[in-house]
Amino acid sequence: MSCIFCKIAAGEIPSTAVHEDARIYAFADVNPRAPVHILIVPREHIGSLSEAGAHHGDLLGHLLWTAAEIAREKGLGKGYRVVINSGPDGGQTVDHLHLHLFGGRQMTWPPG
Ligand code: AMP
């Protein structure tokens, strides 16, 4: 297992846990781009959103719902942003599907 996010989810690489259950793990981004910047990953290795299959529908929904739950726990009542970068043109740098949850400041649009 060489994937860094697989190792983080398995507790083999240290991280600051925010939330976890049997299917997913959420932790603080090491290079935060907002006052709240949390990564939410499935424990199952899925390389990117484009590699997710129809059988992952429930898991994808659970990842999104968890992002909203964490946002509530973090008091992001004024709003937040959830981002999935997929593939090189999408800006993905770690090849394990992950959601970014950003909050605590005004977001700008369009993203770069
Ligand atoms: P992306 O560019 O969408 O693939 O996002 C990858 C994210 O993973 C970046 O925001 C990195 O700062 C973050 N990251 C990389 N390594 C670690 C790590 N060991 N712990 C926490 N976050 C990490």
PDB file of C-alpha atoms and ligand atoms in Angstrom:
ATOM      1  CA  MET A   1       0.000   0.000   0.000  1.00  0.00           C
ATOM      2  CA  SER A   2       1.866   3.094  -1.195  1.00  0.00           C
ATOM      3  CA  CYS A   3      -0.979   5.615  -1.197  1.00  0.00           C
ATOM      4  CA  ILE A   4      -0.423   8.372   1.359  1.00  0.00           C
ATOM      5  CA  PHE A   5      -4.138   8.870   2.068  1.00  0.00           C
ATOM      6  CA  CYS A   6      -4.626   5.109   2.532  1.00  0.00           C
ATOM      7  CA  LYS A   7      -1.813   5.237   5.085  1.00  0.00           C
ATOM      8  CA  ILE A   8      -3.307   8.288   6.816  1.00  0.00           C
ATOM      9  CA  ALA A   9      -6.751   6.644   6.983  1.00  0.00           C
ATOM     10  CA  ALA A  10      -5.131   3.496   8.426  1.00  0.00           C
ATOM     11  CA  GLY A  11      -3.281   5.527  11.086  1.00  0.00           C
ATOM     12  CA  GLU A  12       0.131   4.653   9.662  1.00  0.00           C
ATOM     13  CA  ILE A  13       0.961   8.311   8.974  1.00  0.00           C
ATOM     14  CA  PRO A  14       0.028  10.895  11.614  1.00  0.00           C
ATOM     15  CA  SER A  15      -2.809  13.316  10.949  1.00  0.00           C
ATOM     16  CA  THR A  16      -5.191  15.526  12.875  1.00  0.00           C
ATOM     17  CA  ALA A  17      -8.427  13.560  12.840  1.00  0.00           C
ATOM     18  CA  VAL A  18     -11.686  15.476  12.563  1.00  0.00           C
ATOM     19  CA  HIS A  19     -14.228  12.713  11.986  1.00  0.00           C
ATOM     20  CA  GLU A  20     -14.225   9.022  11.154  1.00  0.00           C
ATOM     21  CA  ASP A  21     -16.441   6.023  10.693  1.00  0.00           C
ATOM     22  CA  ALA A  22     -16.177   2.589   9.121  1.00  0.00           C
ATOM     23  CA  ARG A  23     -16.171   3.973   5.569  1.00  0.00           C
ATOM     24  CA  ILE A  24     -14.473   7.363   5.705  1.00  0.00           C
ATOM     25  CA  TYR A  25     -11.803   9.404   7.464  1.00  0.00           C
ATOM     26  CA  ALA A  26     -11.588  13.208   7.723  1.00  0.00           C
ATOM     27  CA  PHE A  27      -8.503  15.139   8.776  1.00  0.00           C
ATOM     28  CA  ALA A  28      -6.955  18.595   8.696  1.00  0.00           C
ATOM     29  CA  ASP A  29      -5.139  19.577   5.502  1.00  0.00           C
ATOM     30  CA  VAL A  30      -1.414  19.993   6.221  1.00  0.00           C
ATOM     31  CA  ASN A  31      -1.311  23.135   4.050  1.00  0.00           C
ATOM     32  CA  PRO A  32      -4.583  24.909   4.875  1.00  0.00           C
ATOM     33  CA  ARG A  33      -5.950  27.357   2.281  1.00  0.00           C
ATOM     34  CA  ALA A  34      -8.706  28.652   4.573  1.00  0.00           C
ATOM     35  CA  PRO A  35      -9.249  28.908   8.360  1.00  0.00           C
ATOM     36  CA  VAL A  36     -11.106  25.591   8.077  1.00  0.00           C
ATOM     37  CA  HIS A  37      -9.610  23.184   5.518  1.00  0.00           C
ATOM     38  CA  ILE A  38     -10.494  19.547   6.010  1.00  0.00           C
ATOM     39  CA  LEU A  39      -9.969  16.564   3.738  1.00  0.00           C
ATOM     40  CA  ILE A  40     -12.564  13.791   3.673  1.00  0.00           C
ATOM     41  CA  VAL A  41     -11.469  10.494   2.134  1.00  0.00           C
ATOM     42  CA  PRO A  42     -12.990   7.059   1.671  1.00  0.00           C
ATOM     43  CA  ARG A  43     -11.054   4.277   3.418  1.00  0.00           C
ATOM     44  CA  GLU A  44     -11.396   2.311   0.190  1.00  0.00           C
ATOM     45  CA  HIS A  45      -8.776   3.326  -2.329  1.00  0.00           C
ATOM     46  CA  ILE A  46     -10.460   5.073  -5.254  1.00  0.00           C
ATOM     47  CA  GLY A  47      -7.923   6.928  -7.364  1.00  0.00           C
ATOM     48  CA  SER A  48     -10.124   9.841  -8.325  1.00  0.00           C
ATOM     49  CA  LEU A  49     -13.748  10.826  -8.847  1.00  0.00           C
ATOM     50  CA  SER A  50     -13.474   9.651 -12.449  1.00  0.00           C
ATOM     51  CA  GLU A  51     -12.527   6.171 -11.180  1.00  0.00           C
ATOM     52  CA  ALA A  52     -15.620   5.886  -8.984  1.00  0.00           C
ATOM     53  CA  GLY A  53     -18.215   3.439 -10.268  1.00  0.00           C
ATOM     54  CA  ALA A  54     -21.985   3.253 -10.042  1.00  0.00           C
ATOM     55  CA  HIS A  55     -21.579   0.945  -7.030  1.00  0.00           C
ATOM     56  CA  HIS A  56     -19.868   3.843  -5.202  1.00  0.00           C
ATOM     57  CA  GLY A  57     -22.992   6.006  -5.298  1.00  0.00           C
ATOM     58  CA  ASP A  58     -23.877   5.453  -1.638  1.00  0.00           C
ATOM     59  CA  LEU A  59     -20.280   6.084  -0.557  1.00  0.00           C
ATOM     60  CA  LEU A  60     -20.109   9.304  -2.596  1.00  0.00           C
ATOM     61  CA  GLY A  61     -23.330  10.483  -0.991  1.00  0.00           C
ATOM     62  CA  HIS A  62     -21.970   9.629   2.443  1.00  0.00           C
ATOM     63  CA  LEU A  63     -18.815  11.652   1.757  1.00  0.00           C
ATOM     64  CA  LEU A  64     -20.912  14.694   0.799  1.00  0.00           C
ATOM     65  CA  TRP A  65     -23.271  14.338   3.741  1.00  0.00           C
ATOM     66  CA  THR A  66     -20.276  14.039   6.072  1.00  0.00           C
ATOM     67  CA  ALA A  67     -18.851  17.265   4.662  1.00  0.00           C
ATOM     68  CA  ALA A  68     -22.110  19.002   5.598  1.00  0.00           C
ATOM     69  CA  GLU A  69     -22.057  17.395   9.061  1.00  0.00           C
ATOM     70  CA  ILE A  70     -18.490  18.545   9.711  1.00  0.00           C
ATOM     71  CA  ALA A  71     -19.399  22.035   8.474  1.00  0.00           C
ATOM     72  CA  ARG A  72     -22.222  22.108  11.032  1.00  0.00           C
ATOM     73  CA  GLU A  73     -19.874  20.867  13.786  1.00  0.00           C
ATOM     74  CA  LYS A  74     -17.361  23.584  12.837  1.00  0.00           C
ATOM     75  CA  GLY A  75     -20.036  26.281  13.030  1.00  0.00           C
ATOM     76  CA  LEU A  76     -19.845  27.212   9.357  1.00  0.00           C
ATOM     77  CA  GLY A  77     -23.390  28.539   9.359  1.00  0.00           C
ATOM     78  CA  LYS A  78     -22.510  31.360   6.932  1.00  0.00           C
ATOM     79  CA  GLY A  79     -21.425  28.891   4.299  1.00  0.00           C
ATOM     80  CA  TYR A  80     -18.510  26.866   3.034  1.00  0.00           C
ATOM     81  CA  ARG A  81     -17.168  25.252  -0.115  1.00  0.00           C
ATOM     82  CA  VAL A  82     -16.692  21.585  -1.002  1.00  0.00           C
ATOM     83  CA  VAL A  83     -14.233  20.821  -3.814  1.00  0.00           C
ATOM     84  CA  ILE A  84     -13.160  17.643  -5.581  1.00  0.00           C
ATOM     85  CA  ASN A  85     -10.148  18.001  -7.857  1.00  0.00           C
ATOM     86  CA  SER A  86     -10.038  15.193 -10.403  1.00  0.00           C
ATOM     87  CA  GLY A  87      -7.083  14.466 -12.649  1.00  0.00           C
ATOM     88  CA  PRO A  88      -4.164  16.688 -13.678  1.00  0.00           C
ATOM     89  CA  ASP A  89      -6.271  19.406 -15.301  1.00  0.00           C
ATOM     90  CA  GLY A  90      -8.497  19.416 -12.228  1.00  0.00           C
ATOM     91  CA  GLY A  91      -5.496  20.117 -10.014  1.00  0.00           C
ATOM     92  CA  GLN A  92      -5.483  16.753  -8.234  1.00  0.00           C
ATOM     93  CA  THR A  93      -2.097  16.095  -6.635  1.00  0.00           C
ATOM     94  CA  VAL A  94      -2.873  13.066  -4.432  1.00  0.00           C
ATOM     95  CA  ASP A  95      -4.293  10.103  -6.330  1.00  0.00           C
ATOM     96  CA  HIS A  96      -6.871   9.030  -3.765  1.00  0.00           C
ATOM     97  CA  LEU A  97     -10.371  10.496  -4.047  1.00  0.00           C
ATOM     98  CA  HIS A  98     -10.858  13.279  -1.506  1.00  0.00           C
ATOM     99  CA  LEU A  99     -13.216  16.145  -0.762  1.00  0.00           C
ATOM    100  CA  HIS A 100     -11.849  19.476   0.395  1.00  0.00           C
ATOM    101  CA  LEU A 101     -14.054  21.331   2.886  1.00  0.00           C
ATOM    102  CA  PHE A 102     -13.140  25.027   3.021  1.00  0.00           C
ATOM    103  CA  GLY A 103     -14.681  27.535   5.410  1.00  0.00           C
ATOM    104  CA  GLY A 104     -14.154  30.444   7.750  1.00  0.00           C
ATOM    105  CA  ARG A 105     -13.631  33.108   5.087  1.00  0.00           C
ATOM    106  CA  GLN A 106     -15.397  34.522   2.034  1.00  0.00           C
ATOM    107  CA  MET A 107     -14.715  32.292  -0.969  1.00  0.00           C
ATOM    108  CA  THR A 108     -14.091  33.824  -4.373  1.00  0.00           C
ATOM    109  CA  TRP A 109     -15.457  32.759  -7.750  1.00  0.00           C
ATOM    110  CA  PRO A 110     -14.384  31.501 -10.179  1.00  0.00           C
ATOM    111  CA  PRO A 111     -11.722  29.317  -8.549  1.00  0.00           C
ATOM    112  CA  GLY A 112      -8.312  29.409 -10.246  1.00  0.00           C
TER     113      GLY A 112
HETATM  114  P1  AMP B   1      -5.409  17.829  -4.252  1.00  0.00           P
HETATM  115  O1  AMP B   1      -4.437  18.838  -4.773  1.00  0.00           O
HETATM  116  O2  AMP B   1      -6.841  18.144  -4.531  1.00  0.00           O
HETATM  117  O3  AMP B   1      -5.022  16.420  -4.683  1.00  0.00           O
HETATM  118  O4  AMP B   1      -5.304  17.915  -2.679  1.00  0.00           O
HETATM  119  C1  AMP B   1      -4.328  17.250  -1.950  1.00  0.00           C
HETATM  120  C2  AMP B   1      -4.280  17.900  -0.595  1.00  0.00           C
HETATM  121  O5  AMP B   1      -3.626  17.019   0.294  1.00  0.00           O
HETATM  122  C3  AMP B   1      -3.501  19.220  -0.551  1.00  0.00           C
HETATM  123  O6  AMP B   1      -4.360  20.254  -0.088  1.00  0.00           O
HETATM  124  C4  AMP B   1      -2.368  18.932   0.442  1.00  0.00           C
HETATM  125  O7  AMP B   1      -2.060  20.047   1.260  1.00  0.00           O
HETATM  126  C5  AMP B   1      -2.939  17.777   1.240  1.00  0.00           C
HETATM  127  N1  AMP B   1      -1.981  16.884   1.862  1.00  0.00           N
HETATM  128  C6  AMP B   1      -0.934  16.257   1.277  1.00  0.00           C
HETATM  129  N2  AMP B   1      -0.276  15.487   2.156  1.00  0.00           N
HETATM  130  C7  AMP B   1      -0.927  15.632   3.330  1.00  0.00           C
HETATM  131  C8  AMP B   1      -0.739  15.084   4.639  1.00  0.00           C
HETATM  132  N3  AMP B   1       0.252  14.217   4.917  1.00  0.00           N
HETATM  133  N4  AMP B   1      -1.595  15.457   5.619  1.00  0.00           N
HETATM  134  C9  AMP B   1      -2.602  16.307   5.368  1.00  0.00           C
HETATM  135  N5  AMP B   1      -2.841  16.847   4.154  1.00  0.00           N
HETATM  136  C10 AMP B   1      -2.009  16.514   3.148  1.00  0.00           C
END
